């Protein structure tokens, strides 16, 4: 019998998104847990993939990505944020946001490097840092407003701080950075060599006229940042697993050294279809409005329930409190809500290393009208 080596991630189980989706399926509950749309993407995009497959684009793409897609990404960034990334040397197409994040961390984090993250945090940051021997320092943002005390963040910085990971707009809290947050960040990284990994996969989903302040708008930050984005979120195709990393050439050169052995390259016909589709900016500039209607519908319906509704400034997630309903912890409550009331959610404690429980759950509203109506009917009975 072979003796198994010790686990590199002894404290990691299956991600909460998979757990809750499995529970939802097992109990035929409406799945508002894992973040993915339950409606079809635009048929024009689908037929474009078909077109490129039939035209014979079925072999490896160049390792940095197909040229038309890298150019389309550079154009989108330029139009949205008035800054240039060179398509060839500064943009790398990745197999989704998570791979880009993994590769960025793998590229730069060495043993004992410190990495600052903001919790509630998307669940891949910390294990990936640990996998490469890094040490995570965390700032806990808390309900109800999830604000950041930048003085406390400054106190987390040491000589060993190699990277700060940001997620703006934030999954799961829906919090969006304000100009003040960015200015504070600029101050604390000034005169340091700290890199920034900026996970902006919900960049095009901000509400009530809020602007998305991408890291790339600020030259002092751009020069040290890896900007990560995702077509899954932009065009409702999370299963296609295509995203990208935009970063200055010196950072991109290093990123690609790892990327080439990590995935080598990404699905060719899908890249070409995305490039074609992006030519028309109408295909993405109304995304905030599209999701704001869903958010407002959900919030209006929830106002007739016993749940408390927290702010939602961006992303397609709504945070809820349930103090009037139960004193169970959020994990038990989310489990019970799935099994008894047939609505699956994600407990916020899953986004904190220390499992901070503030009795908050997350609902995904990237769903068809009927799905949201049905979920609201069930939630009203809780
Ligand atoms: N980003 C999605 C979410 O937050 C899911 C990602 C995943 O399932 N790994 O729900």
mmCIF file of C-alpha atoms and ligand atoms in Angstrom:
data_model
loop_
_atom_site.group_PDB
_atom_site.id
_atom_site.type_symbol
_atom_site.label_atom_id
_atom_site.label_comp_id
_atom_site.label_asym_id
_atom_site.label_seq_id
_atom_site.Cartn_x
_atom_site.Cartn_y
_atom_site.Cartn_z
ATOM 1 C CA UNK A 1 0.000 0.000 0.000
ATOM 2 C CA UNK A 2 1.453 3.343 -0.999
ATOM 3 C CA UNK A 3 1.807 5.805 1.843
ATOM 4 C CA UNK A 4 0.106 9.054 0.790
ATOM 5 C CA UNK A 5 2.161 12.228 1.230
ATOM 6 C CA UNK A 6 0.787 14.794 3.664
ATOM 7 C CA UNK A 7 -1.760 17.207 2.219
ATOM 8 C CA UNK A 8 -0.494 20.554 0.959
ATOM 9 C CA UNK A 9 -3.871 22.012 1.911
ATOM 10 C CA UNK A 10 -4.854 20.096 5.039
ATOM 11 C CA UNK A 11 -7.574 22.535 6.072
ATOM 12 C CA UNK A 12 -9.256 22.873 2.713
ATOM 13 C CA UNK A 13 -12.415 20.974 1.780
ATOM 14 C CA UNK A 14 -14.714 21.295 -1.247
ATOM 15 C CA UNK A 15 -15.612 24.904 -2.092
ATOM 16 C CA UNK A 16 -18.805 26.261 -0.557
ATOM 17 C CA UNK A 17 -20.203 26.906 -4.050
ATOM 18 C CA UNK A 18 -20.010 23.237 -4.962
ATOM 19 C CA UNK A 19 -21.325 22.179 -1.547
ATOM 20 C CA UNK A 20 -24.378 24.418 -1.709
ATOM 21 C CA UNK A 21 -25.112 23.591 -5.334
ATOM 22 C CA UNK A 22 -25.012 19.881 -4.482
ATOM 23 C CA UNK A 23 -27.330 20.461 -1.536
ATOM 24 C CA UNK A 24 -29.704 22.455 -3.752
ATOM 25 C CA UNK A 25 -29.795 19.673 -6.337
ATOM 26 C CA UNK A 26 -30.240 16.985 -3.724
ATOM 27 C CA UNK A 27 -33.258 18.782 -2.229
ATOM 28 C CA UNK A 28 -34.663 20.243 -5.463
ATOM 29 C CA UNK A 29 -34.175 23.741 -4.092
ATOM 30 C CA UNK A 30 -33.902 26.912 -6.169
ATOM 31 C CA UNK A 31 -30.194 27.462 -6.484
ATOM 32 C CA UNK A 32 -29.352 31.062 -5.595
ATOM 33 C CA UNK A 33 -26.065 29.928 -4.068
ATOM 34 C CA UNK A 34 -23.328 29.513 -6.697
ATOM 35 C CA UNK A 35 -22.951 32.622 -8.835
ATOM 36 C CA UNK A 36 -24.009 31.764 -12.369
ATOM 37 C CA UNK A 37 -26.831 32.868 -14.671
ATOM 38 C CA UNK A 38 -29.669 30.399 -15.310
ATOM 39 C CA UNK A 39 -30.596 32.083 -18.614
ATOM 40 C CA UNK A 40 -29.090 31.708 -22.072
ATOM 41 C CA UNK A 41 -26.334 33.966 -23.382
ATOM 42 C CA UNK A 42 -27.076 35.992 -26.529
ATOM 43 C CA UNK A 43 -27.701 33.687 -29.503
ATOM 44 C CA UNK A 44 -25.427 35.878 -31.649
ATOM 45 C CA UNK A 45 -22.498 34.942 -29.445
ATOM 46 C CA UNK A 46 -23.416 31.266 -29.540
ATOM 47 C CA UNK A 47 -23.662 31.159 -33.328
ATOM 48 C CA UNK A 48 -20.359 32.980 -33.603
ATOM 49 C CA UNK A 49 -18.621 30.125 -31.728
ATOM 50 C CA UNK A 50 -20.269 27.668 -34.120
ATOM 51 C CA UNK A 51 -19.060 29.754 -37.051
ATOM 52 C CA UNK A 52 -15.424 29.739 -35.929
ATOM 53 C CA UNK A 53 -15.443 26.024 -35.121
ATOM 54 C CA UNK A 54 -16.795 25.220 -38.601
ATOM 55 C CA UNK A 55 -14.325 27.600 -40.220
ATOM 56 C CA UNK A 56 -11.558 25.427 -38.842
ATOM 57 C CA UNK A 57 -10.238 27.352 -35.833
ATOM 58 C CA UNK A 58 -9.827 24.272 -33.687
ATOM 59 C CA UNK A 59 -6.132 24.126 -32.860
ATOM 60 C CA UNK A 60 -3.968 25.737 -30.197
ATOM 61 C CA UNK A 61 -4.128 29.484 -29.762
ATOM 62 C CA UNK A 62 -0.920 31.455 -29.186
ATOM 63 C CA UNK A 63 -0.027 31.262 -25.500
ATOM 64 C CA UNK A 64 -0.933 34.886 -24.751
ATOM 65 C CA UNK A 65 -4.278 34.604 -26.543
ATOM 66 C CA UNK A 66 -5.740 35.199 -30.010
ATOM 67 C CA UNK A 67 -4.709 38.599 -31.370
ATOM 68 C CA UNK A 68 -8.253 39.849 -32.151
ATOM 69 C CA UNK A 69 -9.367 39.098 -28.599
ATOM 70 C CA UNK A 70 -6.361 40.769 -26.987
ATOM 71 C CA UNK A 71 -7.019 43.803 -29.203
ATOM 72 C CA UNK A 72 -10.696 43.845 -28.267
ATOM 73 C CA UNK A 73 -9.770 43.693 -24.563
ATOM 74 C CA UNK A 74 -7.302 46.573 -24.948
ATOM 75 C CA UNK A 75 -9.989 48.624 -26.724
ATOM 76 C CA UNK A 76 -12.561 47.902 -24.025
ATOM 77 C CA UNK A 77 -10.145 48.955 -21.275
ATOM 78 C CA UNK A 78 -9.169 52.073 -23.210
ATOM 79 C CA UNK A 79 -12.818 53.095 -23.707
ATOM 80 C CA UNK A 80 -13.780 52.380 -20.109
ATOM 81 C CA UNK A 81 -10.729 53.694 -18.284
ATOM 82 C CA UNK A 82 -8.727 55.830 -20.766
ATOM 83 C CA UNK A 83 -5.530 53.864 -20.355
ATOM 84 C CA UNK A 84 -3.536 51.693 -22.752
ATOM 85 C CA UNK A 85 -2.371 48.138 -22.386
ATOM 86 C CA UNK A 86 -0.372 46.778 -25.285
ATOM 87 C CA UNK A 87 -2.436 43.862 -26.644
ATOM 88 C CA UNK A 88 0.573 41.713 -27.443
ATOM 89 C CA UNK A 89 2.803 42.230 -24.464
ATOM 90 C CA UNK A 90 0.457 43.281 -21.670
ATOM 91 C CA UNK A 91 -2.724 41.210 -22.035
ATOM 92 C CA UNK A 92 -2.943 37.457 -21.469
ATOM 93 C CA UNK A 93 -6.117 35.469 -22.091
ATOM 94 C CA UNK A 94 -6.718 32.946 -19.298
ATOM 95 C CA UNK A 95 -9.013 30.020 -18.568
ATOM 96 C CA UNK A 96 -11.272 32.201 -16.418
ATOM 97 C CA UNK A 97 -10.642 34.579 -13.540
ATOM 98 C CA UNK A 98 -9.669 31.867 -11.065
ATOM 99 C CA UNK A 99 -6.842 30.577 -13.261
ATOM 100 C CA UNK A 100 -5.565 34.107 -13.755
ATOM 101 C CA UNK A 101 -5.552 34.608 -9.980
ATOM 102 C CA UNK A 102 -3.832 31.259 -9.409
ATOM 103 C CA UNK A 103 -1.193 31.971 -12.013
ATOM 104 C CA UNK A 104 -0.541 35.486 -10.705
ATOM 105 C CA UNK A 105 -0.021 34.187 -7.180
ATOM 106 C CA UNK A 106 2.103 31.253 -8.414
ATOM 107 C CA UNK A 107 4.238 33.676 -10.401
ATOM 108 C CA UNK A 108 5.075 36.101 -7.637
ATOM 109 C CA UNK A 109 4.577 34.528 -4.219
ATOM 110 C CA UNK A 110 7.529 32.784 -2.647
ATOM 111 C CA UNK A 111 7.986 31.135 0.717
ATOM 112 C CA UNK A 112 7.218 33.504 3.597
ATOM 113 C CA UNK A 113 6.042 36.361 1.418
ATOM 114 C CA UNK A 114 3.110 38.105 3.030
ATOM 115 C CA UNK A 115 -0.110 38.800 1.171
ATOM 116 C CA UNK A 116 -2.875 41.085 2.421
ATOM 117 C CA UNK A 117 -6.456 40.152 1.630
ATOM 118 C CA UNK A 118 -9.791 41.693 2.504
ATOM 119 C CA UNK A 119 -12.474 39.442 3.920
ATOM 120 C CA UNK A 120 -15.191 38.438 3.147
ATOM 121 C CA UNK A 121 -12.967 37.101 0.366
ATOM 122 C CA UNK A 122 -13.504 34.865 -2.613
ATOM 123 C CA UNK A 123 -12.369 31.472 -1.457
ATOM 124 C CA UNK A 124 -9.427 30.803 -3.795
ATOM 125 C CA UNK A 125 -7.081 33.579 -2.634
ATOM 126 C CA UNK A 126 -5.896 32.184 0.652
ATOM 127 C CA UNK A 127 -5.302 28.497 -0.303
ATOM 128 C CA UNK A 128 -3.424 29.567 -3.420
ATOM 129 C CA UNK A 129 -1.128 31.833 -1.422
ATOM 130 C CA UNK A 130 -0.545 28.986 1.063
ATOM 131 C CA UNK A 131 0.226 26.543 -1.721
ATOM 132 C CA UNK A 132 3.246 28.642 -2.631
ATOM 133 C CA UNK A 133 4.385 29.084 0.964
ATOM 134 C CA UNK A 134 3.006 32.599 1.388
ATOM 135 C CA UNK A 135 1.437 33.953 4.554
ATOM 136 C CA UNK A 136 -1.948 35.653 4.477
ATOM 137 C CA UNK A 137 -2.676 38.746 6.546
ATOM 138 C CA UNK A 138 -6.312 39.680 6.552
ATOM 139 C CA UNK A 139 -8.463 42.711 7.123
ATOM 140 C CA UNK A 140 -12.006 41.741 8.077
ATOM 141 C CA UNK A 141 -14.683 43.960 6.559
ATOM 142 C CA UNK A 142 -17.850 43.595 8.611
ATOM 143 C CA UNK A 143 -21.596 43.933 8.277
ATOM 144 C CA UNK A 144 -23.517 46.048 7.711
ATOM 145 C CA UNK A 145 -21.344 48.358 5.612
ATOM 146 C CA UNK A 146 -18.157 46.321 4.959
ATOM 147 C CA UNK A 147 -16.004 49.436 5.016
ATOM 148 C CA UNK A 148 -12.211 49.405 5.143
ATOM 149 C CA UNK A 149 -10.151 51.154 7.817
ATOM 150 C CA UNK A 150 -7.029 51.888 5.774
ATOM 151 C CA UNK A 151 -5.021 52.729 8.882
ATOM 152 C CA UNK A 152 -5.500 49.177 10.079
ATOM 153 C CA UNK A 153 -4.516 47.899 6.625
ATOM 154 C CA UNK A 154 -1.394 50.043 6.775
ATOM 155 C CA UNK A 155 -0.551 48.384 10.078
ATOM 156 C CA UNK A 156 -0.588 44.973 8.358
ATOM 157 C CA UNK A 157 2.237 45.970 6.042
ATOM 158 C CA UNK A 158 5.720 44.701 6.871
ATOM 159 C CA UNK A 159 8.971 44.348 4.936
ATOM 160 C CA UNK A 160 7.720 40.968 3.812
ATOM 161 C CA UNK A 161 4.505 42.222 2.237
ATOM 162 C CA UNK A 162 4.706 41.170 -1.413
ATOM 163 C CA UNK A 163 1.127 41.588 -2.605
ATOM 164 C CA UNK A 164 -2.273 43.068 -1.806
ATOM 165 C CA UNK A 165 -5.279 41.268 -3.278
ATOM 166 C CA UNK A 166 -8.298 43.452 -3.987
ATOM 167 C CA UNK A 167 -11.731 42.446 -5.165
ATOM 168 C CA UNK A 168 -13.681 45.392 -6.488
ATOM 169 C CA UNK A 169 -16.712 45.134 -6.729
ATOM 170 C CA UNK A 170 -16.553 42.719 -3.816
ATOM 171 C CA UNK A 171 -18.014 39.254 -3.913
ATOM 172 C CA UNK A 172 -19.957 38.543 -1.644
ATOM 173 C CA UNK A 173 -20.719 41.922 0.006
ATOM 174 C CA UNK A 174 -21.419 43.859 -3.190
ATOM 175 C CA UNK A 175 -19.219 46.671 -1.885
ATOM 176 C CA UNK A 176 -17.689 49.001 -4.485
ATOM 177 C CA UNK A 177 -14.514 51.047 -3.928
ATOM 178 C CA UNK A 178 -14.923 54.810 -3.627
ATOM 179 C CA UNK A 179 -12.330 57.380 -4.692
ATOM 180 C CA UNK A 180 -11.299 57.704 -1.066
ATOM 181 C CA UNK A 181 -10.462 53.973 -0.839
ATOM 182 C CA UNK A 182 -8.232 54.249 -3.866
ATOM 183 C CA UNK A 183 -6.470 57.365 -2.590
ATOM 184 C CA UNK A 184 -5.765 55.657 0.730
ATOM 185 C CA UNK A 185 -4.422 52.629 -1.116
ATOM 186 C CA UNK A 186 -2.165 54.843 -3.218
ATOM 187 C CA UNK A 187 -0.758 56.363 -0.024
ATOM 188 C CA UNK A 188 0.016 53.051 1.653
ATOM 189 C CA UNK A 189 1.776 51.437 -1.302
ATOM 190 C CA UNK A 190 3.774 54.546 -2.211
ATOM 191 C CA UNK A 191 7.528 53.958 -1.827
ATOM 192 C CA UNK A 192 7.029 50.184 -1.493
ATOM 193 C CA UNK A 193 7.424 47.363 -4.030
ATOM 194 C CA UNK A 194 4.083 45.826 -3.137
ATOM 195 C CA UNK A 195 2.241 44.268 -6.085
ATOM 196 C CA UNK A 196 -1.522 44.493 -6.450
ATOM 197 C CA UNK A 197 -3.671 41.669 -7.710
ATOM 198 C CA UNK A 198 -6.956 43.326 -8.563
ATOM 199 C CA UNK A 199 -9.812 40.917 -9.099
ATOM 200 C CA UNK A 200 -12.337 42.995 -11.029
ATOM 201 C CA UNK A 201 -14.477 40.249 -12.509
ATOM 202 C CA UNK A 202 -17.686 42.175 -11.631
ATOM 203 C CA UNK A 203 -16.311 45.398 -13.163
ATOM 204 C CA UNK A 204 -19.339 45.960 -15.404
ATOM 205 C CA UNK A 205 -21.925 45.398 -12.683
ATOM 206 C CA UNK A 206 -22.214 48.509 -10.483
ATOM 207 C CA UNK A 207 -25.479 50.109 -9.455
ATOM 208 C CA UNK A 208 -27.216 53.446 -8.930
ATOM 209 C CA UNK A 209 -24.813 55.265 -11.227
ATOM 210 C CA UNK A 210 -21.675 54.202 -9.314
ATOM 211 C CA UNK A 211 -18.557 54.209 -11.412
ATOM 212 C CA UNK A 212 -16.198 51.264 -11.373
ATOM 213 C CA UNK A 213 -12.832 52.658 -10.335
ATOM 214 C CA UNK A 214 -10.471 50.193 -11.926
ATOM 215 C CA UNK A 215 -6.948 49.985 -10.616
ATOM 216 C CA UNK A 216 -5.686 50.768 -14.113
ATOM 217 C CA UNK A 217 -7.017 54.339 -13.968
ATOM 218 C CA UNK A 218 -4.316 55.302 -11.488
ATOM 219 C CA UNK A 219 -0.774 55.255 -12.920
ATOM 220 C CA UNK A 220 0.788 54.815 -9.456
ATOM 221 C CA UNK A 221 -1.264 51.642 -9.035
ATOM 222 C CA UNK A 222 -1.340 50.398 -12.624
ATOM 223 C CA UNK A 223 2.451 50.053 -12.756
ATOM 224 C CA UNK A 224 2.354 47.484 -9.951
ATOM 225 C CA UNK A 225 -0.964 45.769 -10.710
ATOM 226 C CA UNK A 226 -2.271 42.627 -12.330
ATOM 227 C CA UNK A 227 -5.830 43.354 -13.385
ATOM 228 C CA UNK A 228 -8.056 40.283 -13.653
ATOM 229 C CA UNK A 229 -11.399 40.155 -15.473
ATOM 230 C CA UNK A 230 -13.814 37.504 -16.730
ATOM 231 C CA UNK A 231 -16.002 36.965 -19.780
ATOM 232 C CA UNK A 232 -18.110 34.525 -17.765
ATOM 233 C CA UNK A 233 -19.510 37.459 -15.810
ATOM 234 C CA UNK A 234 -19.601 39.853 -18.746
ATOM 235 C CA UNK A 235 -21.536 37.701 -21.230
ATOM 236 C CA UNK A 236 -23.305 35.138 -18.990
ATOM 237 C CA UNK A 237 -20.990 32.278 -19.969
ATOM 238 C CA UNK A 238 -19.359 31.178 -16.703
ATOM 239 C CA UNK A 239 -18.903 27.653 -18.076
ATOM 240 C CA UNK A 240 -16.710 28.828 -20.959
ATOM 241 C CA UNK A 241 -13.969 29.716 -18.512
ATOM 242 C CA UNK A 242 -12.361 32.594 -20.366
ATOM 243 C CA UNK A 243 -10.924 35.650 -18.669
ATOM 244 C CA UNK A 244 -7.765 37.701 -18.813
ATOM 245 C CA UNK A 245 -4.933 39.340 -16.962
ATOM 246 C CA UNK A 246 -3.801 42.832 -17.977
ATOM 247 C CA UNK A 247 -0.493 43.996 -16.518
ATOM 248 C CA UNK A 248 2.554 46.048 -17.499
ATOM 249 C CA UNK A 249 5.007 44.163 -19.721
ATOM 250 C CA UNK A 250 7.532 43.286 -17.027
ATOM 251 C CA UNK A 251 4.801 41.681 -14.895
ATOM 252 C CA UNK A 252 3.171 40.031 -17.919
ATOM 253 C CA UNK A 253 6.490 38.497 -19.017
ATOM 254 C CA UNK A 254 6.779 36.729 -15.656
ATOM 255 C CA UNK A 255 3.073 35.826 -15.582
ATOM 256 C CA UNK A 256 3.360 34.139 -18.976
ATOM 257 C CA UNK A 257 6.349 32.060 -17.911
ATOM 258 C CA UNK A 258 4.002 30.305 -15.491
ATOM 259 C CA UNK A 259 0.855 30.520 -17.627
ATOM 260 C CA UNK A 260 2.502 28.593 -20.475
ATOM 261 C CA UNK A 261 3.047 25.563 -18.239
ATOM 262 C CA UNK A 262 -0.152 25.990 -16.307
ATOM 263 C CA UNK A 263 -2.657 25.958 -19.219
ATOM 264 C CA UNK A 264 -0.486 26.898 -22.213
ATOM 265 C CA UNK A 265 -3.429 28.508 -24.009
ATOM 266 C CA UNK A 266 -7.204 28.896 -24.031
ATOM 267 C CA UNK A 267 -10.051 27.626 -26.261
ATOM 268 C CA UNK A 268 -9.457 29.069 -29.755
ATOM 269 C CA UNK A 269 -12.948 29.351 -31.344
ATOM 270 C CA UNK A 270 -14.425 30.843 -28.171
ATOM 271 C CA UNK A 271 -11.708 33.517 -28.116
ATOM 272 C CA UNK A 272 -12.487 34.472 -31.703
ATOM 273 C CA UNK A 273 -16.216 34.592 -31.040
ATOM 274 C CA UNK A 274 -15.706 36.798 -27.987
ATOM 275 C CA UNK A 275 -13.498 39.132 -30.019
ATOM 276 C CA UNK A 276 -16.148 39.449 -32.730
ATOM 277 C CA UNK A 277 -18.913 39.987 -30.183
ATOM 278 C CA UNK A 278 -17.000 42.672 -28.296
ATOM 279 C CA UNK A 279 -16.760 44.829 -31.416
ATOM 280 C CA UNK A 280 -20.218 46.086 -30.539
ATOM 281 C CA UNK A 281 -19.986 47.772 -27.151
ATOM 282 C CA UNK A 282 -23.785 47.664 -26.889
ATOM 283 C CA UNK A 283 -23.153 44.050 -25.892
ATOM 284 C CA UNK A 284 -21.734 45.033 -22.543
ATOM 285 C CA UNK A 285 -22.347 48.681 -21.678
ATOM 286 C CA UNK A 286 -25.884 48.000 -20.407
ATOM 287 C CA UNK A 287 -24.944 45.192 -18.052
ATOM 288 C CA UNK A 288 -25.322 47.292 -14.894
ATOM 289 C CA UNK A 289 -28.835 48.304 -15.895
ATOM 290 C CA UNK A 290 -29.727 44.701 -16.765
ATOM 291 C CA UNK A 291 -28.661 43.457 -13.343
ATOM 292 C CA UNK A 292 -29.945 46.497 -11.489
ATOM 293 C CA UNK A 293 -33.463 45.593 -12.636
ATOM 294 C CA UNK A 294 -32.981 42.098 -11.224
ATOM 295 C CA UNK A 295 -31.500 43.461 -8.012
ATOM 296 C CA UNK A 296 -34.394 45.896 -7.546
ATOM 297 C CA UNK A 297 -36.980 43.221 -8.248
ATOM 298 C CA UNK A 298 -35.387 40.940 -5.662
ATOM 299 C CA UNK A 299 -35.034 43.698 -3.051
ATOM 300 C CA UNK A 300 -38.625 44.846 -3.517
ATOM 301 C CA UNK A 301 -39.859 41.292 -3.055
ATOM 302 C CA UNK A 302 -37.624 40.788 -0.033
ATOM 303 C CA UNK A 303 -39.073 43.850 1.656
ATOM 304 C CA UNK A 304 -42.222 41.766 2.204
ATOM 305 C CA UNK A 305 -40.267 39.066 4.049
ATOM 306 C CA UNK A 306 -38.654 38.845 7.487
ATOM 307 C CA UNK A 307 -35.141 39.124 6.062
ATOM 308 C CA UNK A 308 -32.965 42.211 6.521
ATOM 309 C CA UNK A 309 -31.613 43.620 3.244
ATOM 310 C CA UNK A 310 -28.044 44.953 3.208
ATOM 311 C CA UNK A 311 -26.727 47.419 0.617
ATOM 312 C CA UNK A 312 -25.828 46.076 -2.795
ATOM 313 C CA UNK A 313 -23.614 48.476 -4.750
ATOM 314 C CA UNK A 314 -22.390 46.006 -7.376
ATOM 315 C CA UNK A 315 -21.914 42.314 -8.391
ATOM 316 C CA UNK A 316 -24.891 39.997 -8.791
ATOM 317 C CA UNK A 317 -25.122 39.096 -5.130
ATOM 318 C CA UNK A 318 -27.487 40.343 -2.461
ATOM 319 C CA UNK A 319 -26.564 39.993 1.230
ATOM 320 C CA UNK A 320 -29.341 39.285 3.741
ATOM 321 C CA UNK A 321 -29.568 39.133 7.514
ATOM 322 C CA UNK A 322 -32.020 36.836 9.255
ATOM 323 C CA UNK A 323 -31.950 37.928 12.912
ATOM 324 C CA UNK A 324 -35.754 38.089 13.090
ATOM 325 C CA UNK A 325 -36.037 34.532 11.826
ATOM 326 C CA UNK A 326 -33.440 32.367 13.523
ATOM 327 C CA UNK A 327 -30.543 32.388 15.938
ATOM 328 C CA UNK A 328 -28.750 29.562 14.167
ATOM 329 C CA UNK A 329 -25.338 30.295 12.704
ATOM 330 C CA UNK A 330 -25.272 31.181 9.017
ATOM 331 C CA UNK A 331 -24.126 27.751 7.843
ATOM 332 C CA UNK A 332 -26.893 25.943 9.727
ATOM 333 C CA UNK A 333 -29.390 28.529 8.614
ATOM 334 C CA UNK A 334 -28.390 28.285 4.939
ATOM 335 C CA UNK A 335 -28.626 24.495 5.155
ATOM 336 C CA UNK A 336 -32.081 24.659 6.716
ATOM 337 C CA UNK A 337 -33.219 27.255 4.185
ATOM 338 C CA UNK A 338 -32.209 24.898 1.377
ATOM 339 C CA UNK A 339 -33.755 21.759 2.829
ATOM 340 C CA UNK A 340 -36.957 23.141 4.378
ATOM 341 C CA UNK A 341 -37.680 26.228 2.353
ATOM 342 C CA UNK A 342 -36.123 25.184 -0.950
ATOM 343 C CA UNK A 343 -33.902 28.208 -1.524
ATOM 344 C CA UNK A 344 -30.126 27.694 -1.582
ATOM 345 C CA UNK A 345 -27.813 30.533 -0.540
ATOM 346 C CA UNK A 346 -24.194 30.875 0.587
ATOM 347 C CA UNK A 347 -23.379 31.570 4.253
ATOM 348 C CA UNK A 348 -21.035 34.567 4.564
ATOM 349 C CA UNK A 349 -18.853 32.810 7.162
ATOM 350 C CA UNK A 350 -17.474 30.707 4.285
ATOM 351 C CA UNK A 351 -15.708 33.859 3.075
ATOM 352 C CA UNK A 352 -13.803 34.370 6.333
ATOM 353 C CA UNK A 353 -10.852 32.245 7.416
ATOM 354 C CA UNK A 354 -12.020 32.492 11.023
ATOM 355 C CA UNK A 355 -15.569 31.641 9.979
ATOM 356 C CA UNK A 356 -16.817 34.977 11.299
ATOM 357 C CA UNK A 357 -20.549 34.553 11.726
ATOM 358 C CA UNK A 358 -22.649 37.708 11.522
ATOM 359 C CA UNK A 359 -25.851 35.929 10.498
ATOM 360 C CA UNK A 360 -25.567 36.980 6.871
ATOM 361 C CA UNK A 361 -26.265 34.920 3.750
ATOM 362 C CA UNK A 362 -25.719 35.660 0.054
ATOM 363 C CA UNK A 363 -28.271 35.251 -2.732
ATOM 364 C CA UNK A 364 -27.315 35.303 -6.411
ATOM 365 C CA UNK A 365 -29.784 37.257 -8.533
ATOM 366 C CA UNK A 366 -28.291 36.453 -11.954
ATOM 367 C CA UNK A 367 -31.462 34.469 -12.563
ATOM 368 C CA UNK A 368 -34.535 34.451 -14.804
ATOM 369 C CA UNK A 369 -37.548 36.427 -13.652
ATOM 370 C CA UNK A 370 -39.500 33.197 -12.936
ATOM 371 C CA UNK A 371 -36.657 31.865 -10.787
ATOM 372 C CA UNK A 372 -36.564 35.040 -8.718
ATOM 373 C CA UNK A 373 -40.386 35.093 -8.409
ATOM 374 C CA UNK A 374 -40.452 31.505 -7.216
ATOM 375 C CA UNK A 375 -37.615 32.112 -4.740
ATOM 376 C CA UNK A 376 -39.412 35.187 -3.356
ATOM 377 C CA UNK A 377 -42.590 33.174 -2.896
ATOM 378 C CA UNK A 378 -40.651 30.628 -0.832
ATOM 379 C CA UNK A 379 -38.703 33.257 1.121
ATOM 380 C CA UNK A 380 -41.925 35.069 2.076
ATOM 381 C CA UNK A 381 -42.991 31.928 3.968
ATOM 382 C CA UNK A 382 -39.832 31.766 6.070
HETATM 383 N N1 LIG B 1 -17.723 33.105 -8.467
HETATM 384 C C1 LIG B 1 -18.867 32.309 -8.223
HETATM 385 C C2 LIG B 1 -19.490 32.644 -6.892
HETATM 386 O O1 LIG B 1 -18.964 33.419 -6.134
HETATM 387 C C3 LIG B 1 -18.664 30.820 -8.261
HETATM 388 C C4 LIG B 1 -17.319 30.297 -8.536
HETATM 389 C C5 LIG B 1 -17.187 28.839 -8.248
HETATM 390 O O2 LIG B 1 -18.163 28.098 -8.204
HETATM 391 N N2 LIG B 1 -16.000 28.406 -8.024
HETATM 392 O O3 LIG B 1 -20.516 32.115 -6.584
#
